[in-house]
PDB file of C-alpha atoms and ligand atoms in Angstrom:
ATOM      1  CA  MET I   1     100.279  94.269  92.458  1.00 93.00           C
ATOM      2  CA  LEU I   2      98.697  92.122  94.998  1.00 96.00           C
ATOM      3  CA  VAL I   3      95.449  91.020  95.569  1.00 97.00           C
ATOM      4  CA  SER I   4      95.665  92.918  98.066  1.00 96.00           C
ATOM      5  CA  ASP I   5      95.956  96.207  96.147  1.00 96.00           C
ATOM      6  CA  ILE I   6      92.976  95.146  93.966  1.00 95.00           C
ATOM      7  CA  LEU I   7      90.694  94.707  96.998  1.00 96.00           C
ATOM      8  CA  ARG I   8      91.691  98.351  98.167  1.00 95.00           C
ATOM      9  CA  SER I   9      90.203  99.565  95.155  1.00 92.00           C
ATOM     10  CA  LYS I  10      87.311  97.304  94.784  1.00 91.00           C
ATOM     11  CA  GLY I  11      86.348  96.676  98.444  1.00 93.00           C
ATOM     12  CA  ALA I  12      85.826  93.154  99.919  1.00 92.00           C
ATOM     13  CA  ASP I  13      81.914  92.053  99.759  1.00 93.00           C
ATOM     14  CA  VAL I  14      81.544  88.774  98.754  1.00 96.00           C
ATOM     15  CA  VAL I  15      77.958  87.184  97.316  1.00 97.00           C
ATOM     16  CA  THR I  16      77.528  83.961  99.112  1.00 98.00           C
ATOM     17  CA  VAL I  17      74.074  81.562  99.158  1.00 98.00           C
ATOM     18  CA  ASP I  18      73.446  79.106 101.731  1.00 98.00           C
ATOM     19  CA  PRO I  19      74.360  75.539 100.167  1.00 98.00           C
ATOM     20  CA  SER I  20      70.039  74.874 100.628  1.00 98.00           C
ATOM     21  CA  THR I  21      69.545  77.453  98.119  1.00 98.00           C
ATOM     22  CA  THR I  22      67.237  76.738  94.892  1.00 98.00           C
ATOM     23  CA  VAL I  23      69.236  76.998  91.846  1.00 98.00           C
ATOM     24  CA  GLY I  24      66.082  78.818  90.510  1.00 98.00           C
ATOM     25  CA  ASP I  25      67.099  81.689  93.273  1.00 98.00           C
ATOM     26  CA  LEU I  26      70.249  81.358  92.586  1.00 98.00           C
ATOM     27  CA  VAL I  27      69.638  82.677  88.708  1.00 98.00           C
ATOM     28  CA  GLN I  28      67.600  85.012  90.272  1.00 98.00           C
ATOM     29  CA  LEU I  29      70.717  86.437  92.565  1.00 98.00           C
ATOM     30  CA  LEU I  30      73.296  86.227  89.226  1.00 98.00           C
ATOM     31  CA  SER I  31      70.657  87.891  87.355  1.00 98.00           C
ATOM     32  CA  ARG I  32      70.106  90.488  89.767  1.00 98.00           C
ATOM     33  CA  ARG I  33      73.369  91.297  91.455  1.00 97.00           C
ATOM     34  CA  LYS I  34      74.848  91.072  87.556  1.00 96.00           C
ATOM     35  CA  ILE I  35      77.683  88.647  88.566  1.00 96.00           C
ATOM     36  CA  GLY I  36      79.096  84.778  87.264  1.00 96.00           C
ATOM     37  CA  ALA I  37      79.084  83.472  90.418  1.00 98.00           C
ATOM     38  CA  VAL I  38      78.588  83.438  94.285  1.00 98.00           C
ATOM     39  CA  VAL I  39      80.872  81.599  97.213  1.00 98.00           C
ATOM     40  CA  VAL I  40      78.288  78.679  98.316  1.00 98.00           C
ATOM     41  CA  SER I  41      78.409  79.535 102.057  1.00 98.00           C
ATOM     42  CA  SER I  42      76.448  78.650 105.747  1.00 97.00           C
ATOM     43  CA  ASP I  43      78.042  81.321 107.736  1.00 96.00           C
ATOM     44  CA  ALA I  44      79.626  84.156 104.758  1.00 93.00           C
ATOM     45  CA  GLU I  45      83.014  83.554 106.089  1.00 94.00           C
ATOM     46  CA  THR I  46      83.941  79.260 105.762  1.00 96.00           C
ATOM     47  CA  LEU I  47      84.124  78.287 101.961  1.00 97.00           C
ATOM     48  CA  ALA I  48      81.784  75.237 101.151  1.00 97.00           C
ATOM     49  CA  GLY I  49      81.975  75.837  97.304  1.00 98.00           C
ATOM     50  CA  ILE I  50      81.775  77.827  94.441  1.00 98.00           C
ATOM     51  CA  VAL I  51      78.719  77.875  91.909  1.00 98.00           C
ATOM     52  CA  SER I  52      79.239  79.835  88.605  1.00 98.00           C
ATOM     53  CA  GLU I  53      76.996  80.195  85.385  1.00 97.00           C
ATOM     54  CA  ARG I  54      78.657  77.896  83.691  1.00 97.00           C
ATOM     55  CA  ASP I  55      77.692  74.941  86.253  1.00 98.00           C
ATOM     56  CA  VAL I  56      74.083  76.107  85.959  1.00 98.00           C
ATOM     57  CA  VAL I  57      74.139  75.939  81.969  1.00 98.00           C
ATOM     58  CA  SER I  58      76.057  72.283  81.831  1.00 97.00           C
ATOM     59  CA  GLN I  59      72.880  71.271  84.399  1.00 97.00           C
ATOM     60  CA  LEU I  60      70.648  72.684  82.462  1.00 97.00           C
ATOM     61  CA  ALA I  61      71.778  70.902  79.571  1.00 98.00           C
ATOM     62  CA  ALA I  62      72.239  67.737  81.587  1.00 97.00           C
ATOM     63  CA  HIS I  63      69.230  67.831  83.316  1.00 96.00           C
ATOM     64  CA  GLY I  64      66.594  70.129  81.665  1.00 97.00           C
ATOM     65  CA  PRO I  65      64.722  72.626  83.908  1.00 96.00           C
ATOM     66  CA  ALA I  66      63.733  70.052  86.497  1.00 96.00           C
ATOM     67  CA  VAL I  67      67.621  71.825  88.126  1.00 97.00           C
ATOM     68  CA  LEU I  68      65.372  74.536  89.370  1.00 97.00           C
ATOM     69  CA  THR I  69      64.521  72.685  91.967  1.00 98.00           C
ATOM     70  CA  ARG I  70      67.677  71.584  93.572  1.00 98.00           C
ATOM     71  CA  THR I  71      70.171  72.723  95.382  1.00 98.00           C
ATOM     72  CA  VAL I  72      73.116  75.034  94.802  1.00 98.00           C
ATOM     73  CA  GLY I  73      74.911  72.609  97.753  1.00 98.00           C
ATOM     74  CA  GLU I  74      74.349  69.866  94.819  1.00 97.00           C
ATOM     75  CA  ILE I  75      75.651  71.238  92.077  1.00 98.00           C
ATOM     76  CA  CYS I  76      78.730  73.715  93.265  1.00 98.00           C
ATOM     77  CA  THR I  77      82.427  72.887  93.165  1.00 98.00           C
ATOM     78  CA  SER I  78      83.683  71.649  96.135  1.00 97.00           C
ATOM     79  CA  ASP I  79      86.844  71.767  95.980  1.00 97.00           C
ATOM     80  CA  VAL I  80      87.479  75.479  95.301  1.00 98.00           C
ATOM     81  CA  VAL I  81      91.076  77.047  94.991  1.00 98.00           C
ATOM     82  CA  THR I  82      91.478  80.061  96.772  1.00 98.00           C
ATOM     83  CA  ALA I  83      94.019  83.390  96.636  1.00 98.00           C
ATOM     84  CA  GLY I  84      95.665  85.011  99.561  1.00 97.00           C
ATOM     85  CA  SER I  85      96.188  88.627  99.974  1.00 96.00           C
ATOM     86  CA  GLY I  86      99.956  88.458  99.430  1.00 97.00           C
ATOM     87  CA  ASP I  87      99.339  86.548  95.585  1.00 97.00           C
ATOM     88  CA  ARG I  88     100.913  88.521  93.086  1.00 97.00           C
ATOM     89  CA  LEU I  89      98.394  89.172  89.489  1.00 96.00           C
ATOM     90  CA  ASP I  90     100.490  87.613  87.320  1.00 95.00           C
ATOM     91  CA  GLU I  91     100.145  84.629  89.517  1.00 96.00           C
ATOM     92  CA  LEU I  92      95.946  85.071  89.513  1.00 96.00           C
ATOM     93  CA  MET I  93      96.705  85.132  85.866  1.00 96.00           C
ATOM     94  CA  SER I  94      97.965  81.623  85.881  1.00 97.00           C
ATOM     95  CA  THR I  95      95.707  79.790  88.029  1.00 97.00           C
ATOM     96  CA  MET I  96      92.727  81.072  86.187  1.00 97.00           C
ATOM     97  CA  THR I  97      93.716  80.679  82.820  1.00 97.00           C
ATOM     98  CA  GLU I  98      95.111  76.814  84.283  1.00 97.00           C
ATOM     99  CA  GLY I  99      91.911  76.067  86.264  1.00 96.00           C
ATOM    100  CA  ARG I 100      89.974  77.472  83.463  1.00 97.00           C
ATOM    101  CA  PHE I 101      87.826  79.280  85.533  1.00 97.00           C
ATOM    102  CA  ARG I 102      86.875  82.957  85.958  1.00 97.00           C
ATOM    103  CA  HIS I 103      87.194  83.520  89.680  1.00 97.00           C
ATOM    104  CA  LEU I 104      89.199  83.338  92.403  1.00 98.00           C
ATOM    105  CA  PRO I 105      87.486  83.715  96.829  1.00 98.00           C
ATOM    106  CA  VAL I 106      90.735  85.405  98.499  1.00 98.00           C
ATOM    107  CA  VAL I 107      91.106  83.788 101.885  1.00 97.00           C
ATOM    108  CA  VAL I 108      92.699  85.383 104.678  1.00 96.00           C
ATOM    109  CA  ASP I 109      93.417  83.611 108.126  1.00 96.00           C
ATOM    110  CA  GLY I 110      90.462  80.925 106.806  1.00 94.00           C
ATOM    111  CA  ARG I 111      87.685  83.675 106.408  1.00 95.00           C
ATOM    112  CA  LEU I 112      86.369  84.756 102.893  1.00 97.00           C
ATOM    113  CA  ALA I 113      88.026  88.300 102.961  1.00 96.00           C
ATOM    114  CA  GLY I 114      87.007  88.805  99.211  1.00 97.00           C
ATOM    115  CA  ILE I 115      86.717  88.058  95.269  1.00 97.00           C
ATOM    116  CA  ILE I 116      88.865  88.509  92.667  1.00 97.00           C
ATOM    117  CA  SER I 117      86.980  88.021  89.120  1.00 96.00           C
ATOM    118  CA  ILE I 118      89.035  87.677  85.874  1.00 96.00           C
ATOM    119  CA  GLY I 119      86.861  91.355  84.989  1.00 95.00           C
ATOM    120  CA  ASP I 120      89.019  92.481  88.036  1.00 95.00           C
ATOM    121  CA  VAL I 121      92.100  90.697  86.431  1.00 96.00           C
ATOM    122  CA  VAL I 122      91.751  92.501  83.252  1.00 96.00           C
ATOM    123  CA  LYS I 123      91.045  96.014  84.938  1.00 95.00           C
ATOM    124  CA  ALA I 124      94.296  95.692  86.772  1.00 94.00           C
ATOM    125  CA  ARG I 125      96.433  94.649  84.132  1.00 94.00           C
ATOM    126  CA  MET I 126      95.029  97.314  81.974  1.00 94.00           C
ATOM    127  CA  GLY I 127      95.704  99.661  84.755  1.00 90.00           C
ATOM    128  CA  GLU I 128      99.583  98.324  85.044  1.00 90.00           C
ATOM    129  CA  LEU I 129     100.344  98.152  81.156  1.00 93.00           C
ATOM    130  CA  GLU I 130      98.945 102.107  81.170  1.00 93.00           C
ATOM    131  CA  GLU I 131     101.584 103.061  83.704  1.00 90.00           C
ATOM    132  CA  GLU I 132     104.241 101.606  82.193  1.00 90.00           C
ATOM    133  CA  GLN I 133     103.465 102.919  79.071  1.00 92.00           C
ATOM    134  CA  GLN I 134     103.760 106.485  80.712  1.00 91.00           C
ATOM    135  CA  ALA I 135     106.564 105.954  82.359  1.00 90.00           C
ATOM    136  CA  LEU I 136     108.451 104.920  78.724  1.00 92.00           C
ATOM    137  CA  THR I 137     106.912 107.846  76.970  1.00 91.00           C
ATOM    138  CA  SER I 138     108.260 109.945  80.101  1.00 90.00           C
ATOM    139  CA  TYR I 139     111.473 108.441  79.818  1.00 90.00           C
ATOM    140  CA  ILE I 140     112.184 108.687  76.174  1.00 91.00           C
ATOM    141  CA  THR I 141     111.098 112.290  75.950  1.00 90.00           C
ATOM    142  CA  GLY I 142     112.743 113.552  78.829  1.00 85.00           C
ATOM    143  CA  GLN I 143     109.789 114.429  80.701  1.00 70.00           C
ATOM    144  CA  SER I 144     109.002 113.314  84.040  1.00 60.00           C
TER     145      SER I 144
HETATM  146  P1  LIG O   1      84.192  80.566  86.289  1.00 70.40           P
HETATM  147  O1  LIG O   1      84.777  80.376  84.669  1.00 70.40           O
HETATM  148  O2  LIG O   1      84.792  80.996  87.049  1.00 70.40           O
HETATM  149  O3  LIG O   1      82.548  80.320  85.708  1.00 70.40           O
HETATM  150  O4  LIG O   1      83.475  78.683  86.639  1.00 70.40           O
HETATM  151  C1  LIG O   1      83.903  77.532  85.512  1.00 70.40           C
HETATM  152  C2  LIG O   1      83.854  76.226  86.709  1.00 70.40           C
HETATM  153  O5  LIG O   1      84.740  76.449  87.282  1.00 70.40           O
HETATM  154  C3  LIG O   1      82.698  76.183  86.956  1.00 70.40           C
HETATM  155  O6  LIG O   1      82.230  74.821  87.337  1.00 70.40           O
HETATM  156  C4  LIG O   1      82.808  76.719  88.648  1.00 70.40           C
HETATM  157  O7  LIG O   1      82.415  76.003  89.481  1.00 70.40           O
HETATM  158  C5  LIG O   1      84.547  76.080  88.341  1.00 70.40           C
HETATM  159  N1  LIG O   1      84.888  77.254  89.584  1.00 70.40           N
HETATM  160  C6  LIG O   1      85.074  78.824  89.364  1.00 70.40           C
HETATM  161  N2  LIG O   1      86.147  79.275  90.402  1.00 70.40           N
HETATM  162  C7  LIG O   1      86.736  78.438  90.796  1.00 70.40           C
HETATM  163  C8  LIG O   1      87.567  77.942  91.715  1.00 70.40           C
HETATM  164  N3  LIG O   1      88.498  79.540  92.243  1.00 70.40           N
HETATM  165  N4  LIG O   1      87.900  77.046  92.235  1.00 70.40           N
HETATM  166  C9  LIG O   1      87.762  75.730  91.582  1.00 70.40           C
HETATM  167  N5  LIG O   1      86.619  75.930  91.143  1.00 70.40           N
HETATM  168  C10 LIG O   1      85.823  76.809  90.269  1.00 70.40           C
END
């Protein structure tokens, strides 16, 4: 399965925030949208970074509640690892495992084209395993 297959079923919507957004507003957004990370971008097309709930927690632990008035641009990860639409599911799993992060923005022709979370990866892999199991059962029982 490819990134393009996953995006076809989940859609290409990506929640983005401007780098000037405060961390307090980011927390509200993550909670309201029930997501764990957002792409940081000033035009919703080019990537300036990614910021996740993990960044907020580590900044809170280091600096306390004062961090809520800082900006997303100050706390985000600017060196973003991305995926392409032709990348395979097993490649995404390796990238997330090795990089120790749970989100991969998809970039096509230099533009943001979607985002894959670890939840999307698990769902896609479960679908693949179910298909494999059905194919094996059909093979063993001789039914198509
Ligand atoms: P996550 O597991 O996605 O909540 O993110 C854990 C840490 O990795 C946080 O510091 C994020 O800013 C960072 N991060 C998340 N996704 C990416 C990515 N695709 N490329 C680089 N860093 C990332």
